[in-house]
Coordinates of C-alpha atoms and ligand atoms in Angstrom, one line a residue:
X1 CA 3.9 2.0 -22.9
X2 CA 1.6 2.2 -25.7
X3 CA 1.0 5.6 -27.6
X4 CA -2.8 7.1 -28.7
X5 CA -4.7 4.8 -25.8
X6 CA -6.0 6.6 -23.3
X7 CA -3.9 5.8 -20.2
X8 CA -4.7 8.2 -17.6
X9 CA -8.2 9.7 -16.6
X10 CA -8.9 12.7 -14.5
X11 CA -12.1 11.8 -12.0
X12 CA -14.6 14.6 -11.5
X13 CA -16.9 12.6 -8.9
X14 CA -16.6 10.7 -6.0
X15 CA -15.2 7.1 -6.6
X16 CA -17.3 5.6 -3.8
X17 CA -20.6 7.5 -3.4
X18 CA -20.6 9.4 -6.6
X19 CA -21.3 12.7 -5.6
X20 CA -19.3 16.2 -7.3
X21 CA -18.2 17.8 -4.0
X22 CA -14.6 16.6 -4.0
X23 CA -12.1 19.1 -2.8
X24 CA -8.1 18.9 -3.1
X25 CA -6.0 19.5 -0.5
X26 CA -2.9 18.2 -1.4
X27 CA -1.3 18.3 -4.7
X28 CA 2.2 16.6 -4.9
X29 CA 2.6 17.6 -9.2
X30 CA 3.4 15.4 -11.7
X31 CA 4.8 12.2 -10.8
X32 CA 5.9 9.0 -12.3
X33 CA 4.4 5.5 -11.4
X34 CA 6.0 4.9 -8.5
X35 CA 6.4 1.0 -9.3
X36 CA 7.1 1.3 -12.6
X37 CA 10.6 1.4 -12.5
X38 CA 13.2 2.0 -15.1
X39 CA 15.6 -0.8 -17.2
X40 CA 18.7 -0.2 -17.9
X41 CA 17.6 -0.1 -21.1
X42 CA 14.7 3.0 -21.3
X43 CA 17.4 5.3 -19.5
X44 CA 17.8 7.2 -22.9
X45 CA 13.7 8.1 -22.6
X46 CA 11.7 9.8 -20.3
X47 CA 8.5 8.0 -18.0
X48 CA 5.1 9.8 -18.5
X49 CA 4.3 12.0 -15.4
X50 CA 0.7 11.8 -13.9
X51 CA -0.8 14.2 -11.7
X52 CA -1.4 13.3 -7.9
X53 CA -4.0 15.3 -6.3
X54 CA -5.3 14.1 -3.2
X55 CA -9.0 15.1 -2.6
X56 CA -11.9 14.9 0.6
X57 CA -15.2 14.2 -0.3
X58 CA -17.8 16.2 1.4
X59 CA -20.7 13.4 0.5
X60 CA -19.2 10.3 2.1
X61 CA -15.8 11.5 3.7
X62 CA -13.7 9.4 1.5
X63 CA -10.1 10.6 0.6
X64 CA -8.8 9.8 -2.8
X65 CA -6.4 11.0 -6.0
X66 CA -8.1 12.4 -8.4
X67 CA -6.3 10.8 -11.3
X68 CA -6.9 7.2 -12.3
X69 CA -3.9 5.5 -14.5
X70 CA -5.1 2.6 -16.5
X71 CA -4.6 -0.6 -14.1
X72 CA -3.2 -2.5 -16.7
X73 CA -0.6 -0.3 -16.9
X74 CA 0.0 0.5 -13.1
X75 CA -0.2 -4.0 -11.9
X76 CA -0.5 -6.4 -15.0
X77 CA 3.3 -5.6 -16.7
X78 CA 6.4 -6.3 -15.0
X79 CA 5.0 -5.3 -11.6
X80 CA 7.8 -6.0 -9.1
X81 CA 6.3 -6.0 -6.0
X82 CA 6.4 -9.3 -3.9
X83 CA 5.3 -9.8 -0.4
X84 CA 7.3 -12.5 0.2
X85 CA 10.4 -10.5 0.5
X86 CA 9.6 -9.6 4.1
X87 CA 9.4 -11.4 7.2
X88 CA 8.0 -9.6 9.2
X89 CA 4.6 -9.9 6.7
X90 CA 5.2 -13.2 6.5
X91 CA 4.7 -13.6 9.9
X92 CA 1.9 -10.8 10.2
X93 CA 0.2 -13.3 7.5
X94 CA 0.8 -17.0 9.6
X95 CA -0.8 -15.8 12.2
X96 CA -3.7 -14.0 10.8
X97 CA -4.3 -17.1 9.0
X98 CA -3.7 -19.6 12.4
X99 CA -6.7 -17.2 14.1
X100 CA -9.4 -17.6 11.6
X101 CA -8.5 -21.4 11.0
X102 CA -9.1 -21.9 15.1
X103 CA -11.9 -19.4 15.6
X104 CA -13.7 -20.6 12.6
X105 CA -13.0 -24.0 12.6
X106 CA -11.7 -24.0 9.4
X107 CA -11.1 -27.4 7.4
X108 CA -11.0 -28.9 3.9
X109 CA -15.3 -28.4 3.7
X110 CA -14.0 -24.9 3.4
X111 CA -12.9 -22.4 1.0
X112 CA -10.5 -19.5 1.5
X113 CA -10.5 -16.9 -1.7
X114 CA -7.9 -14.1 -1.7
X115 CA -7.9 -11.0 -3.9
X116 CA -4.7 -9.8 -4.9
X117 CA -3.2 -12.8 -3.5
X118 CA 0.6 -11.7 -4.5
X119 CA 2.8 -14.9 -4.7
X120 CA 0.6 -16.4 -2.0
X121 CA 2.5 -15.3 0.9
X122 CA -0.9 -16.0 2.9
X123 CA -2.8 -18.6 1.3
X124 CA 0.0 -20.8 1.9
X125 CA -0.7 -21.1 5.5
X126 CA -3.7 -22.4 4.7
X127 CA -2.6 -24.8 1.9
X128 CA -0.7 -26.1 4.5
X129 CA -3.5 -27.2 6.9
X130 CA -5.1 -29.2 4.1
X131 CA -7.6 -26.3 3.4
X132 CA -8.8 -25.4 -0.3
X133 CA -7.7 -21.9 -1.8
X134 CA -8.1 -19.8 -4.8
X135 CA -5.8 -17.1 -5.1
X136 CA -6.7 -14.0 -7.7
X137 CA -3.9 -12.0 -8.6
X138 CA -3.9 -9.9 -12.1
X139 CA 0.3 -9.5 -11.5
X140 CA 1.9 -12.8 -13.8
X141 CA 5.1 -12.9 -11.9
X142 CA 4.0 -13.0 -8.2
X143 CA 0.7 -15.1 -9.7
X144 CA 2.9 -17.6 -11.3
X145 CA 5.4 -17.6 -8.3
X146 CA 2.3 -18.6 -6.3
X147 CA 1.0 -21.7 -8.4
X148 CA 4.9 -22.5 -8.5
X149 CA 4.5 -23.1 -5.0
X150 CA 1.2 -25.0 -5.2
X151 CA -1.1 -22.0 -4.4
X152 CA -4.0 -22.3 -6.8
X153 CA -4.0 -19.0 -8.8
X154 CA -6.2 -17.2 -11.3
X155 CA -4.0 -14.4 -13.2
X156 CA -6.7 -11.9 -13.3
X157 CA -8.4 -8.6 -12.2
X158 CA -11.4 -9.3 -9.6
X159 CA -14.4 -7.5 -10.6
X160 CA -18.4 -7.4 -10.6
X161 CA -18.3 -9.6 -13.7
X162 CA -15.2 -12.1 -12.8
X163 CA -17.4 -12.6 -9.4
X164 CA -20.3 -13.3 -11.3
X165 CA -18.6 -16.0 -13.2
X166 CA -17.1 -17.4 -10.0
X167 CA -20.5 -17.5 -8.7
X168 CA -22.1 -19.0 -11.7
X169 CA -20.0 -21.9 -11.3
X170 CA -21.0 -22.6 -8.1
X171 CA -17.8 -20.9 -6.2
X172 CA -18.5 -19.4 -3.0
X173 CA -16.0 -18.4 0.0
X174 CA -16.0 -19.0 4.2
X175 CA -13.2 -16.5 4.4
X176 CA -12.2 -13.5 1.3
X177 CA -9.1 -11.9 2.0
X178 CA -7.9 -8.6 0.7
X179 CA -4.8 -7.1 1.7
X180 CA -3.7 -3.7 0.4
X181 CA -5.8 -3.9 -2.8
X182 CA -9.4 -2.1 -2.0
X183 CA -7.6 1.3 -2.1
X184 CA -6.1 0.3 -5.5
X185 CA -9.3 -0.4 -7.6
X186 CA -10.5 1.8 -9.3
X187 CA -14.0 0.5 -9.5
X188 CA -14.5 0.6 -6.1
X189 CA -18.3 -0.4 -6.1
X190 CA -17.8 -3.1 -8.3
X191 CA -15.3 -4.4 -6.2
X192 CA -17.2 -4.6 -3.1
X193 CA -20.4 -5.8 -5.4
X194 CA -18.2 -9.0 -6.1
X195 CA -16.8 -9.6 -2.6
X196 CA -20.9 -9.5 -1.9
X197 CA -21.7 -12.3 -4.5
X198 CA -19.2 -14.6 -3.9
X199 CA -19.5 -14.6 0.2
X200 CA -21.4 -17.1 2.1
X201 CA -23.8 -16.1 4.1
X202 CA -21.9 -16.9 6.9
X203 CA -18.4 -16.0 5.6
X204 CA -16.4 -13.3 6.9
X205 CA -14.4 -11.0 4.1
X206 CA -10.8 -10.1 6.5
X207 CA -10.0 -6.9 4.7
X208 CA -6.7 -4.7 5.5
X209 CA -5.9 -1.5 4.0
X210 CA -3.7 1.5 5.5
X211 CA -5.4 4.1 7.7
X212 CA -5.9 7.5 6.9
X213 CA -5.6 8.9 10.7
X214 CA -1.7 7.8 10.8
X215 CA -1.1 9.2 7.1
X216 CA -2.0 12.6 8.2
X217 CA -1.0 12.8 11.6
X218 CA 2.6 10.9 11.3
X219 CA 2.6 13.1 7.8
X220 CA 2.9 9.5 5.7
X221 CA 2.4 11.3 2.3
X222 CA 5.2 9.0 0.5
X223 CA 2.4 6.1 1.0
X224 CA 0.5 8.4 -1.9
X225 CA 0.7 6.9 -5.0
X226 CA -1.0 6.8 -8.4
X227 CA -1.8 2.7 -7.2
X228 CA -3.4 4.1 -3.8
X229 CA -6.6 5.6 -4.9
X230 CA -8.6 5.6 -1.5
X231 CA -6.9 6.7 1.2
X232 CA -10.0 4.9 3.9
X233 CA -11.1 6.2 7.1
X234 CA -13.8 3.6 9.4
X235 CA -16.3 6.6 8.5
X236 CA -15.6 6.1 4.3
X237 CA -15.5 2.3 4.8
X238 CA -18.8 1.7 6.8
X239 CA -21.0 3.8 3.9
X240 CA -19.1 1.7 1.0
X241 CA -20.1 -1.7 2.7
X242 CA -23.8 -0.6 3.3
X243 CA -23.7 0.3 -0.1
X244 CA -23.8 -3.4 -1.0
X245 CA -25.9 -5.0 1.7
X246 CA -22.2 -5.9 3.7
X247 CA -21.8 -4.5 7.5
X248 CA -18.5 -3.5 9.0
X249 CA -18.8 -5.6 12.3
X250 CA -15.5 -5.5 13.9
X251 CA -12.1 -3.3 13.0
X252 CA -8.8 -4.0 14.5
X253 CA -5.5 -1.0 14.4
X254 CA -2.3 -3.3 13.0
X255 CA 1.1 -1.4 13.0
X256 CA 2.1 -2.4 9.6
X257 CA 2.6 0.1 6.5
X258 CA 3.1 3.1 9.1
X259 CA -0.9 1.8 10.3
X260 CA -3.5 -0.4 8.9
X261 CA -6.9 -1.4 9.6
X262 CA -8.0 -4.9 9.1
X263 CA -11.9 -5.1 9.0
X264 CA -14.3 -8.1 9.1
X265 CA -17.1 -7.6 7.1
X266 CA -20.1 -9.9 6.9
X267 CA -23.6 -9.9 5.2
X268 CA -25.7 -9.9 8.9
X269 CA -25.4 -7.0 10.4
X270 CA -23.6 -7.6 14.1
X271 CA -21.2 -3.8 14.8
X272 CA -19.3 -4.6 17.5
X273 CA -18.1 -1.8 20.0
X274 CA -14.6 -1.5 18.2
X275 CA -16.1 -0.2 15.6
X276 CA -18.4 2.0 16.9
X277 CA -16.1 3.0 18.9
X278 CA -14.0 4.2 16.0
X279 CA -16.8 6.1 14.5
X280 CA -17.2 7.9 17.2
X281 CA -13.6 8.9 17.9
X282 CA -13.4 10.0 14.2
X283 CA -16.1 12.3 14.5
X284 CA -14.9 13.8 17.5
X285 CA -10.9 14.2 16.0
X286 CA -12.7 15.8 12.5
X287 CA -11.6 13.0 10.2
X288 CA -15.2 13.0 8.5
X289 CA -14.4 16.9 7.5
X290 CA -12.7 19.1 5.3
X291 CA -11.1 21.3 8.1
X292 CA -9.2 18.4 9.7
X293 CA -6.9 17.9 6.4
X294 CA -6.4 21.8 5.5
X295 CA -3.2 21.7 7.5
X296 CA -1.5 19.0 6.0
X297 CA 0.0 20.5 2.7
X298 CA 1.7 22.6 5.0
X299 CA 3.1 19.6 6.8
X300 CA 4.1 18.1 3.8
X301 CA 5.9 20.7 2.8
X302 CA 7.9 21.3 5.7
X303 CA 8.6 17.8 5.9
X304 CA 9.9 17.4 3.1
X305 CA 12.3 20.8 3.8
X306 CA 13.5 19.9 6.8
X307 CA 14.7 16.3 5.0
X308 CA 16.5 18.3 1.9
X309 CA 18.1 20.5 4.6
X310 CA 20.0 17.9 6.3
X311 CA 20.8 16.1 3.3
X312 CA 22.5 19.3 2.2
X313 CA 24.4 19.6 4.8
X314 CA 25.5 16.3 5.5
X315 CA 26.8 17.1 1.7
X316 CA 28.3 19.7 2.5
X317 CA 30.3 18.3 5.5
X318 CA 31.4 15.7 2.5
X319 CA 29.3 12.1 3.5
X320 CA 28.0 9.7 1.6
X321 CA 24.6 8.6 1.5
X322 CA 22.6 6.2 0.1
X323 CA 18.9 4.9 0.5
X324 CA 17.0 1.4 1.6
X325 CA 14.2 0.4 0.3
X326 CA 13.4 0.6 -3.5
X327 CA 9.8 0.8 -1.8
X328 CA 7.0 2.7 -4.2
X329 CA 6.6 5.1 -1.1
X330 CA 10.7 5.6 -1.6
X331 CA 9.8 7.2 -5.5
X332 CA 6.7 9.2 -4.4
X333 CA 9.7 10.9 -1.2
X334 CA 12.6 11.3 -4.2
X335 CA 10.6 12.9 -6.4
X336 CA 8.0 15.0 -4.3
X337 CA 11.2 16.0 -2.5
X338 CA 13.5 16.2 -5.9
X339 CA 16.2 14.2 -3.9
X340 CA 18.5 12.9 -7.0
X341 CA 22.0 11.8 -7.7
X342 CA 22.8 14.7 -6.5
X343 CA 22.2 13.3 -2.3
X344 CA 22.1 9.5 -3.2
X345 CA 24.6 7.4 -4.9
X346 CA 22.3 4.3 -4.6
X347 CA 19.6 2.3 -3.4
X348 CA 19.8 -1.3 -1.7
X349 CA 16.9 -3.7 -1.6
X350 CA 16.4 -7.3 -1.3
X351 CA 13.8 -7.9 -4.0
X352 CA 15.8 -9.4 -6.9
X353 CA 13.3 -8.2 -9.4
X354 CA 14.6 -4.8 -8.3
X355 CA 18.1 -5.4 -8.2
X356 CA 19.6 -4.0 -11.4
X357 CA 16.9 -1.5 -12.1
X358 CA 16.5 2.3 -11.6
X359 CA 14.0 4.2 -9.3
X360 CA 11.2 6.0 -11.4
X361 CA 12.4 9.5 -11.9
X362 CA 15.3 10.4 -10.0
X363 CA 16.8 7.4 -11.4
X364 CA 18.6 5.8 -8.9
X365 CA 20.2 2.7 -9.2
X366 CA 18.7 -0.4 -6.7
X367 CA 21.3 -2.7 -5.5
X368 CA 21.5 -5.7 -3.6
X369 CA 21.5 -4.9 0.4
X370 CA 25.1 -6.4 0.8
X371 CA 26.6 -2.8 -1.6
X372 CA 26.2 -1.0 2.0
X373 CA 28.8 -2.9 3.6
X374 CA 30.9 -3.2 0.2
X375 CA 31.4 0.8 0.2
X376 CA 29.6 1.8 3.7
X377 CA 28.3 5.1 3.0
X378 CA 28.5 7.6 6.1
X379 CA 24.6 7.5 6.0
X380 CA 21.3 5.6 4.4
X381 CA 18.4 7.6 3.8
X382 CA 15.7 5.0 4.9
X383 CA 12.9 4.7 2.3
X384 CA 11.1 1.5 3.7
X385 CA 10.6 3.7 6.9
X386 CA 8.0 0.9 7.6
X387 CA 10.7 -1.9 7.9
X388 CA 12.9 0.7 10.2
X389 CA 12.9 -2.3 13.6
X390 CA 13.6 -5.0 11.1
X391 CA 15.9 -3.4 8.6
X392 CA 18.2 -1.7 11.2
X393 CA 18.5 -5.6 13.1
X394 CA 19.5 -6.7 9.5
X395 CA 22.3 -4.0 9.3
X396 CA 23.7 -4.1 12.6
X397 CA 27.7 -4.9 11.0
X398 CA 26.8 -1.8 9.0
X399 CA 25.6 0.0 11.8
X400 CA 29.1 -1.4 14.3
X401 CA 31.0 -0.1 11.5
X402 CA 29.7 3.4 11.9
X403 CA 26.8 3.7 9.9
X404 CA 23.9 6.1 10.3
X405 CA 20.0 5.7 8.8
X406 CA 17.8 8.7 8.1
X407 CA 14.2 8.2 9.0
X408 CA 12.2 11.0 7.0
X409 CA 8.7 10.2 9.0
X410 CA 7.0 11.3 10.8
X411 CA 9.9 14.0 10.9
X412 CA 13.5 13.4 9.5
X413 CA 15.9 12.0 12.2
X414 CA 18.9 10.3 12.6
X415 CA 19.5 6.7 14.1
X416 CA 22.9 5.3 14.8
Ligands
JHZ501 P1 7.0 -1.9 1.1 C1 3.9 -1.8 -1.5 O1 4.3 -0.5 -1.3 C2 3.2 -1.9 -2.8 P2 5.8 -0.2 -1.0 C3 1.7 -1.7 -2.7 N1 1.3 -0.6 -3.5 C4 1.1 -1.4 -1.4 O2 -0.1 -1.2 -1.3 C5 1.9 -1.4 -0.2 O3 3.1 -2.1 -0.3 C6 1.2 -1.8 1.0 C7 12.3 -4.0 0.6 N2 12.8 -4.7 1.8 O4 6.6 -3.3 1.2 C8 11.2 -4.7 -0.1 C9 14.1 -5.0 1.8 O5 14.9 -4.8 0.9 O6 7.1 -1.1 2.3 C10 10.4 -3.6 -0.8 O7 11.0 -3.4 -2.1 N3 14.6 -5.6 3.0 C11 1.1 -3.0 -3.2 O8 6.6 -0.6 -2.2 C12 10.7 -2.4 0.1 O9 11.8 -2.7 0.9 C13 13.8 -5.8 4.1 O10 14.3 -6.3 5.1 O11 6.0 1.2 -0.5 C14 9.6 -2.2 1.1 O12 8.4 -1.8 0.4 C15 12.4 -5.4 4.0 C16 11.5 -5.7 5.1 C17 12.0 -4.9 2.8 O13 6.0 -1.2 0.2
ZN502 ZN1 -18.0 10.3 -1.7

């Protein structure tokens, strides 16, 4: 990482409406990037730590960390998150794609843009049925993994200005995606500006990020990471999009990541019920106030007691553990929780760009998925809670043989 640049910024305003009247109500200390994790060879230096605050605004309700690390440092370099490692989003992905091909009557006339397009575990479903795509991805491993498998992809950052250039030559999109990448921009504005200027006027931008209403009540605070800057309620969202002449017309609650929200937003303004309906049930639970998150440190904390507690004492009764999932939520659990060598031998995950490396902090070695039944620990502390159904199918020889997984959310608990 390079010295005397300025890598990390604390924000004093609100990153969507811009107002001063931000107030912290959970501070998790000084982490490391949760993706950024360690070679074999940096294990003789230590990872710069970054604070992670997480903060309500009073202005626009919008939850966010106070701390912005320089993106280029957080996604362009050796970032080794690809989607493609999971089935289950592959799947989640097909048949998002197969509904907007049928109920838009998609075909080759169109043009499908996604940002953050990963190694084009989505646009491929629509490469497939003969329709043009532009993926935008500023990662260069998943990016070139996604032109490797004939996914047209630009390795760069989208922004006001790279929208404006798309635009300028004419480039204009029936259908944006944008999965799991609003929350991780740091201009938020200019982000939605450039959605705006490069959307038809009939085009639809399908947009999923988590939910806040499933972080705090199911007590999801591993999902908070230096790369998660917004942390979106339907309240937050519908003021940014109005912001830039786009309208929130219809909102759908998805399972994945612990609870998502995929939005369709469009330039003509047409709310359906769903998502008036959700602004009104958020007003009602408190999710547009300060008073609803006051609580939640207090969960946190216990949380993340009650886990160390029966880690100790599985210990002390002399098992073994290890972990699943070398997941970025898995780093922000070890080292909120400081759950080191010291409870964990090892952790198993099927991403080969993991495999080999260390987890950020605690340093804990990631292995291939096949270790567990090589040495079966007693018990596997289960880090990619979100994968829990699918994982524990995977590991049912593990599971016959007598092992155990520990989910830590919403509360820690065994499964056989
Ligand atoms: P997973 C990522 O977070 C990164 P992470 C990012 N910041 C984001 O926003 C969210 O997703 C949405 C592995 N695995 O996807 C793959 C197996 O080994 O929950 C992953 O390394 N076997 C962009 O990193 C990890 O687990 C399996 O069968 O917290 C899961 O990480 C499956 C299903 C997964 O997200
Ligand atoms: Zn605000």
């Amino acid at each position: 990482m390079a010295s005397g640049t300025q890598i990390s910024i604390t924000e004093r305003v609100c990153r969507s409406c811009g107002g001063d009247r931000l107030e912290t109500f959970l501070d998790l200390g000084k982490t490391p990037l949760a993706d950024r994790l360690v070679n074999p060879t940096d294990l003789g230096s230590p990872e710069p730590r970054f604070p992670l605050r997480l903060a309500f605004c009073r202005d626009c309700s919008l939850v966010q960390i106070t701390e912005t690390v320089d993106p280029k440092i957080l996604f362009a370099d050796a970032y080794p998150y690809y989607s493609s490692f999971s089935p289950a989003l592959l799947e989640h992905s097909r048949q998002n794609a197969a509904e907007l091909i049928a109920r838009r009557g998609l075909g080759a006339q169109s043009l499908i843009i996604e940002l953050a397009s990963n190694d084009g575990y989505l646009l491929k479903n629509y490469v497939e049925a003969g329709i043009p795509v532009l993926g935008i991805d500023p990662a260069d491993g998943p990016a070139a993994a996604a032109n490797a498998i004939g996914v047209p992809t630009r390795c760069a950052f989208f922004t006001r200005e790279f929208a404006r250039s798309l635009r300028s030559d004419g480039v204009r999109a029936d259908v944006i995606h944008a999965n799991n990448v609003l929350a991780h921009v740091a201009d938020t504005n200019g982000f939605v500006a450039g959605i705006a200027g490069i959307l038809k006027d009939d085009g639809v931008a399908v947009i999923e990020v988590p939910y806040l209403e499933p972080l705090i009540q199911h007590c999801e605070f591993d999902t908070i990471y230096h790369e998660h800057l917004c942390y979106f309620s339907v309240t937050a969202l519908d003021k940014l999009f109005r912001r830039h002449g786009l309208f929130l017309n219809d909102v759908r609650q998805l399972s994945i990541h612990g609870g998502s929200l995929r939005l369709y937003v469009e330039a003509r303004e047409r709310v359906q019920d769903s998502v008036k309906a959700m602004l009104a049930c958020e007003s009602e639970t408190g999710l547009d106030s300060i008073e609803y998150f006051r609580t939640f440190s207090t969960k946190v904390d216990r949380l993340k007691q009650g886990l160390l507690a029966m880690l100790q004492n599985l210990k002390s009764d002399g098992a073994s553990i290890a972990a699943y999932g070398a997941a970025a939520k898995g780093a922000t659990l070890i080292n909120a929780a400081g759950i080191g060598r010291n409870f964990i031998d090892f952790v198993v995950d099927r991403n080969v760009h993991k495999q080999g490396k260390y987890m950020p902090g605690q340093r804990l070695p990631i292995c291939a998925p096949d270790e567990l039944l090589r040495t079966q620990p007693d018990y596997v502390l289960m880090l990619a809670w979100n994968f829990t159904d699918e994982i524990l199918s995977q590991q049912q020889e593990y599971r016959a043989r007598g092992g155990k997984f520990i989910i830590p959310v919403p509360t820690p608990h065994v499964v056989q």
